[in-house]
Amino acid sequence: MRNWDIKQLDVENAFLHGDLEEDVYMQQPQGYVDELHPTHGSTLYVLVFVDDIIVTGSHPVEISGLIEDLSVVFALKDLGDLSFFLGIELLRKWKELILTQRKYVTDLLRKTKLDGVKPVNTPLAVNVKIQKQGTKRFHDSTLYRSVVGALQYLHLARPDISVAVNKVCQYMHDPYEENWELVKRIIRYLKNTVNYGLHIRSSSDFSLQAYSDADWAGSLDDRRSTSVYCIYFGGNLISWSARKQKTVSKSSTEAEYRGIAIATSEIKWIQSLLQELGVQISPPILW
């Protein structure tokens, strides 16, 4: 959002390091004030995943200083600007960041031996009826679970397949041939949209807007509804979900209210996270 530099580090031989004994201040220690600049300062964010580290901040000099300080204590490999992290490729175009999973999709097509299938334009067919009953059980349930699990990870940067993935996840315990055909439909769609990704644009608009919806009694198996929401932060999509509700709603109004409650819970969590990161936002709007 603020067009900060993003650097990536790798800790060599991370498993050799022992317990952390140093004090780590998640907030500025009480009483520490720069008398010359009491309200000014730089901000640094550090994301650690096992031995992979992402660093960003308001000043490039401070980022470089932090990397140098860490290098004194740990054997670090400075990988430069963030480009590939946990299967997600990041492309920076001026004040825009594009998140794609092209390599992940290509590997999935090759793994399932479906790289030669005919592509389609949508992840679900129009008015498709999905239910547990089928003509024949799928012969390899392990393969079904493996591919669907890969699709679950894939939709980290692909909100366009979240509803379809939600459908196929409901039959992982006992898949039928019809369910596998639905999985192949999603893969055919991915082949047609392998270059799709998320666009994160620089913006001064620090407002939250959310959209919520629900399909009343949409499941043919138990008549439970599916709640969906997507949340935008300054015009950038940052959170989305498609999830079956835990109880049966007796009316479309009740299903909608449950969906609103789920979206509201996510908004409150994002608000608390942004507050912890020191980001001031205006009151959110839920549509």
Short mmCIF file of C-alpha atoms in Angstrom, two decimals:
data_model
loop_
_atom_site.label_atom_id
_atom_site.label_comp_id
_atom_site.label_asym_id
_atom_site.label_seq_id
_atom_site.Cartn_x
_atom_site.Cartn_y
_atom_site.Cartn_z
CA MET A 1 0.00 0.00 0.00
CA ARG A 2 2.85 2.41 0.87
CA ASN A 3 5.19 1.13 -1.84
CA TRP A 4 7.88 0.10 0.65
CA ASP A 5 10.87 -2.05 -0.26
CA ILE A 6 10.41 -5.77 0.55
CA LYS A 7 13.50 -7.91 1.13
CA GLN A 8 13.85 -11.66 1.57
CA LEU A 9 16.37 -13.50 3.75
CA ASP A 10 17.23 -17.13 4.33
CA VAL A 11 18.80 -18.42 7.55
CA GLU A 12 21.47 -21.03 6.84
CA ASN A 13 21.43 -24.06 9.13
CA ALA A 14 18.53 -22.67 11.15
CA PHE A 15 18.09 -25.98 13.00
CA LEU A 16 21.48 -25.48 14.71
CA HIS A 17 20.38 -22.37 16.64
CA GLY A 18 19.26 -22.79 20.22
CA ASP A 19 16.63 -21.15 22.41
CA LEU A 20 16.05 -17.42 22.17
CA GLU A 21 17.52 -15.67 25.22
CA GLU A 22 17.40 -12.03 24.10
CA ASP A 23 14.55 -9.64 24.85
CA VAL A 24 12.33 -9.03 21.83
CA TYR A 25 10.22 -5.87 21.95
CA MET A 26 7.01 -6.24 19.94
CA GLN A 27 6.14 -2.70 20.93
CA GLN A 28 8.30 0.29 21.76
CA PRO A 29 9.54 -0.05 25.37
CA GLN A 30 7.72 2.26 27.75
CA GLY A 31 9.69 5.41 28.47
CA TYR A 32 11.79 5.29 25.29
CA VAL A 33 11.26 8.64 23.53
CA ASP A 34 13.43 10.48 21.03
CA GLU A 35 13.45 13.97 22.54
CA LEU A 36 14.36 15.60 19.22
CA HIS A 37 11.61 13.74 17.32
CA PRO A 38 9.06 12.54 19.90
CA THR A 39 6.40 11.66 17.30
CA HIS A 40 8.65 10.55 14.43
CA GLY A 41 10.33 7.26 13.72
CA SER A 42 10.77 4.48 11.22
CA THR A 43 8.70 1.32 11.06
CA LEU A 44 10.00 -2.18 10.34
CA TYR A 45 7.95 -5.36 9.88
CA VAL A 46 9.61 -8.79 10.02
CA LEU A 47 7.77 -11.95 8.92
CA VAL A 48 9.43 -15.23 9.94
CA PHE A 49 8.42 -18.61 8.53
CA VAL A 50 10.81 -21.31 9.83
CA ASP A 51 14.08 -20.18 8.19
CA ASP A 52 12.61 -17.78 5.61
CA ILE A 53 12.35 -14.11 6.55
CA ILE A 54 10.64 -11.15 4.86
CA VAL A 55 11.57 -7.62 5.92
CA THR A 56 9.84 -4.40 4.93
CA GLY A 57 9.77 -0.93 6.37
CA SER A 58 9.35 2.78 5.86
CA HIS A 59 13.05 3.51 5.24
CA PRO A 60 15.41 1.44 3.02
CA VAL A 61 18.39 2.44 5.19
CA GLU A 62 16.73 0.97 8.28
CA ILE A 63 15.98 -2.27 6.39
CA SER A 64 19.63 -2.58 5.39
CA GLY A 65 20.70 -1.84 8.96
CA LEU A 66 18.46 -4.57 10.35
CA ILE A 67 19.79 -7.10 7.84
CA GLU A 68 23.37 -6.21 8.80
CA ASP A 69 22.57 -6.56 12.52
CA LEU A 70 20.95 -9.97 11.96
CA SER A 71 23.94 -11.09 9.91
CA VAL A 72 26.21 -10.52 12.92
CA VAL A 73 24.28 -13.12 14.94
CA PHE A 74 23.00 -15.53 12.25
CA ALA A 75 24.43 -16.92 9.04
CA LEU A 76 22.07 -15.16 6.64
CA LYS A 77 21.71 -15.29 2.90
CA ASP A 78 20.38 -12.00 1.52
CA LEU A 79 18.12 -12.93 -1.41
CA GLY A 80 17.44 -9.30 -2.36
CA ASP A 81 14.00 -8.05 -3.37
CA LEU A 82 11.17 -10.46 -2.61
CA SER A 83 10.38 -12.49 -5.73
CA PHE A 84 9.26 -16.00 -4.71
CA PHE A 85 7.92 -17.09 -1.32
CA LEU A 86 6.18 -20.36 -0.33
CA GLY A 87 5.03 -21.12 -3.86
CA ILE A 88 3.86 -17.57 -4.56
CA GLU A 89 5.66 -15.48 -7.17
CA LEU A 90 5.78 -11.72 -6.62
CA LEU A 91 6.23 -9.29 -9.48
CA ARG A 92 6.72 -5.59 -8.82
CA LYS A 93 5.61 -3.11 -11.47
CA TRP A 94 6.28 0.44 -10.30
CA LYS A 95 3.71 0.97 -7.50
CA GLU A 96 1.97 -2.34 -8.01
CA LEU A 97 2.65 -5.81 -6.62
CA ILE A 98 1.33 -8.86 -8.47
CA LEU A 99 1.03 -12.20 -6.65
CA THR A 100 0.77 -15.27 -8.89
CA GLN A 101 1.11 -19.04 -8.50
CA ARG A 102 1.97 -19.85 -12.10
CA LYS A 103 4.67 -22.39 -11.26
CA TYR A 104 2.41 -24.05 -8.70
CA VAL A 105 -0.39 -24.39 -11.29
CA THR A 106 2.03 -25.76 -13.90
CA ASP A 107 3.38 -28.33 -11.44
CA LEU A 108 -0.17 -29.35 -10.49
CA LEU A 109 -1.12 -29.86 -14.15
CA ARG A 110 1.97 -32.01 -14.67
CA LYS A 111 1.40 -33.98 -11.45
CA THR A 112 -2.18 -34.87 -12.35
CA LYS A 113 -1.20 -35.57 -15.99
CA LEU A 114 -3.89 -33.13 -17.07
CA ASP A 115 -1.60 -30.63 -18.78
CA GLY A 116 -3.07 -31.69 -22.12
CA VAL A 117 -6.75 -31.15 -21.24
CA LYS A 118 -8.97 -28.66 -23.02
CA PRO A 119 -9.23 -25.37 -21.06
CA VAL A 120 -12.57 -23.87 -19.96
CA ASN A 121 -13.64 -20.34 -19.00
CA THR A 122 -15.29 -21.01 -15.60
CA PRO A 123 -14.38 -23.22 -12.60
CA LEU A 124 -18.01 -24.43 -12.30
CA ALA A 125 -20.60 -25.23 -14.92
CA VAL A 126 -23.82 -23.19 -14.92
CA ASN A 127 -26.51 -24.56 -12.56
CA VAL A 128 -24.40 -27.60 -11.68
CA LYS A 129 -25.94 -29.91 -9.06
CA ILE A 130 -23.41 -31.22 -6.54
CA GLN A 131 -24.24 -33.90 -3.99
CA LYS A 132 -22.82 -36.96 -2.24
CA GLN A 133 -24.70 -39.54 -4.27
CA GLY A 134 -22.95 -40.73 -7.42
CA THR A 135 -22.98 -43.56 -9.90
CA LYS A 136 -19.55 -44.93 -8.94
CA ARG A 137 -16.97 -44.26 -6.25
CA PHE A 138 -13.70 -42.76 -7.41
CA HIS A 139 -11.05 -45.47 -7.63
CA ASP A 140 -8.20 -43.48 -5.95
CA SER A 141 -9.37 -41.48 -2.95
CA THR A 142 -5.74 -40.68 -2.01
CA LEU A 143 -5.23 -38.94 -5.34
CA TYR A 144 -8.47 -37.01 -4.86
CA ARG A 145 -7.41 -35.76 -1.42
CA SER A 146 -3.93 -34.86 -2.65
CA VAL A 147 -5.19 -32.79 -5.58
CA VAL A 148 -7.93 -31.09 -3.57
CA GLY A 149 -5.37 -30.25 -0.87
CA ALA A 150 -3.21 -28.64 -3.54
CA LEU A 151 -6.23 -26.63 -4.73
CA GLN A 152 -6.81 -25.44 -1.16
CA TYR A 153 -3.30 -24.00 -1.03
CA LEU A 154 -3.62 -22.62 -4.54
CA HIS A 155 -6.54 -20.38 -3.70
CA LEU A 156 -4.27 -18.31 -1.41
CA ALA A 157 -3.82 -16.01 -4.39
CA ARG A 158 -6.78 -17.20 -6.48
CA PRO A 159 -10.09 -16.07 -4.92
CA ASP A 160 -11.86 -16.91 -8.19
CA ILE A 161 -11.75 -20.65 -7.38
CA SER A 162 -12.72 -20.43 -3.70
CA VAL A 163 -16.38 -21.42 -4.19
CA ALA A 164 -15.51 -24.37 -6.45
CA VAL A 165 -12.78 -25.57 -4.07
CA ASN A 166 -15.25 -25.34 -1.18
CA LYS A 167 -17.54 -27.72 -3.09
CA VAL A 168 -14.94 -30.40 -3.84
CA CYS A 169 -13.57 -30.27 -0.27
CA GLN A 170 -16.88 -31.56 1.07
CA TYR A 171 -16.33 -34.99 -0.50
CA MET A 172 -12.73 -35.74 0.43
CA HIS A 173 -13.78 -38.57 2.77
CA ASP A 174 -15.74 -40.49 0.11
CA PRO A 175 -15.37 -39.13 -3.43
CA TYR A 176 -17.40 -40.29 -6.43
CA GLU A 177 -16.52 -40.12 -10.11
CA GLU A 178 -18.77 -37.05 -10.44
CA ASN A 179 -16.76 -35.28 -7.76
CA TRP A 180 -13.52 -36.04 -9.60
CA GLU A 181 -15.02 -34.61 -12.78
CA LEU A 182 -15.62 -31.39 -10.85
CA VAL A 183 -11.98 -31.36 -9.71
CA LYS A 184 -10.87 -31.79 -13.33
CA ARG A 185 -13.15 -28.89 -14.31
CA ILE A 186 -11.29 -26.64 -11.85
CA ILE A 187 -7.94 -27.80 -13.23
CA ARG A 188 -9.10 -27.12 -16.80
CA TYR A 189 -10.07 -23.62 -15.69
CA LEU A 190 -6.65 -23.15 -14.09
CA LYS A 191 -4.95 -24.11 -17.31
CA ASN A 192 -6.89 -21.35 -19.06
CA THR A 193 -6.03 -18.80 -16.34
CA VAL A 194 -2.50 -19.83 -15.35
CA ASN A 195 -1.32 -16.20 -15.39
CA TYR A 196 -4.09 -14.88 -13.15
CA GLY A 197 -3.08 -13.37 -9.83
CA LEU A 198 -3.73 -10.75 -7.18
CA HIS A 199 -2.91 -7.09 -7.77
CA ILE A 200 -1.89 -5.04 -4.73
CA ARG A 201 -1.72 -1.36 -5.63
CA SER A 202 -0.16 1.54 -3.78
CA SER A 203 -2.90 3.72 -2.30
CA SER A 204 -3.52 6.41 0.28
CA ASP A 205 -7.04 5.06 0.86
CA PHE A 206 -6.82 3.14 4.16
CA SER A 207 -10.47 2.10 4.40
CA LEU A 208 -12.04 -1.33 4.79
CA GLN A 209 -15.00 -2.43 2.69
CA ALA A 210 -16.55 -5.89 2.80
CA TYR A 211 -19.13 -7.70 0.69
CA SER A 212 -21.17 -10.60 2.07
CA ASP A 213 -23.61 -13.05 0.49
CA ALA A 214 -25.19 -16.46 1.12
CA ASP A 215 -27.04 -19.07 -0.92
CA TRP A 216 -29.99 -20.23 1.16
CA ALA A 217 -30.18 -24.03 1.55
CA GLY A 218 -27.84 -24.43 -1.40
CA SER A 219 -26.45 -27.83 -0.32
CA LEU A 220 -28.49 -30.72 -1.70
CA ASP A 221 -27.07 -33.05 0.96
CA ASP A 222 -28.02 -31.28 4.20
CA ARG A 223 -29.73 -28.04 3.04
CA ARG A 224 -27.16 -25.88 4.77
CA SER A 225 -26.27 -22.53 3.24
CA THR A 226 -22.86 -21.34 2.05
CA SER A 227 -21.57 -17.98 3.24
CA VAL A 228 -19.16 -15.99 1.10
CA TYR A 229 -17.38 -12.70 1.73
CA CYS A 230 -14.56 -10.63 0.30
CA ILE A 231 -12.83 -7.75 2.08
CA TYR A 232 -11.02 -4.87 0.40
CA PHE A 233 -8.42 -2.64 2.03
CA GLY A 234 -8.17 0.58 0.07
CA GLY A 235 -9.36 -1.13 -3.11
CA ASN A 236 -7.06 -4.16 -2.66
CA LEU A 237 -8.60 -7.57 -2.03
CA ILE A 238 -6.97 -8.96 1.12
CA SER A 239 -9.38 -11.56 2.52
CA TRP A 240 -12.09 -13.86 1.13
CA SER A 241 -13.94 -17.01 2.08
CA ALA A 242 -16.56 -19.49 0.87
CA ARG A 243 -17.71 -21.73 3.71
CA LYS A 244 -20.73 -23.83 4.48
CA GLN A 245 -22.67 -22.61 7.52
CA LYS A 246 -22.67 -24.86 10.59
CA THR A 247 -26.46 -24.95 11.04
CA VAL A 248 -29.53 -25.03 8.81
CA SER A 249 -31.17 -21.63 8.28
CA LYS A 250 -34.96 -21.58 8.18
CA SER A 251 -35.15 -18.58 5.87
CA SER A 252 -33.02 -16.70 3.36
CA THR A 253 -32.95 -13.77 5.79
CA GLU A 254 -31.45 -15.96 8.51
CA ALA A 255 -28.83 -17.29 6.08
CA GLU A 256 -27.90 -13.72 5.08
CA TYR A 257 -27.58 -12.62 8.71
CA ARG A 258 -25.31 -15.56 9.47
CA GLY A 259 -23.18 -14.59 6.51
CA ILE A 260 -23.01 -11.00 7.75
CA ALA A 261 -21.94 -12.22 11.20
CA ILE A 262 -19.11 -14.30 9.71
CA ALA A 263 -17.91 -11.37 7.59
CA THR A 264 -18.12 -9.02 10.60
CA SER A 265 -15.94 -11.37 12.65
CA GLU A 266 -13.25 -11.28 9.93
CA ILE A 267 -13.46 -7.48 9.72
CA LYS A 268 -12.95 -7.16 13.48
CA TRP A 269 -9.87 -9.41 13.29
CA ILE A 270 -8.38 -7.36 10.43
CA GLN A 271 -9.10 -4.15 12.35
CA SER A 272 -7.21 -5.47 15.38
CA LEU A 273 -4.31 -6.58 13.19
CA LEU A 274 -4.05 -3.18 11.48
CA GLN A 275 -4.25 -1.46 14.87
CA GLU A 276 -1.40 -3.65 16.11
CA LEU A 277 0.62 -2.67 13.03
CA GLY A 278 -0.02 1.02 13.78
CA VAL A 279 -2.31 1.65 10.80
CA GLN A 280 -5.14 4.10 11.40
CA ILE A 281 -8.29 3.31 9.41
CA SER A 282 -11.75 4.80 9.06
CA PRO A 283 -14.87 2.84 10.17
CA PRO A 284 -15.40 -0.14 7.84
CA ILE A 285 -18.41 -0.57 5.53
CA LEU A 286 -20.16 -3.92 5.12
CA TRP A 287 -22.27 -4.38 2.00
#
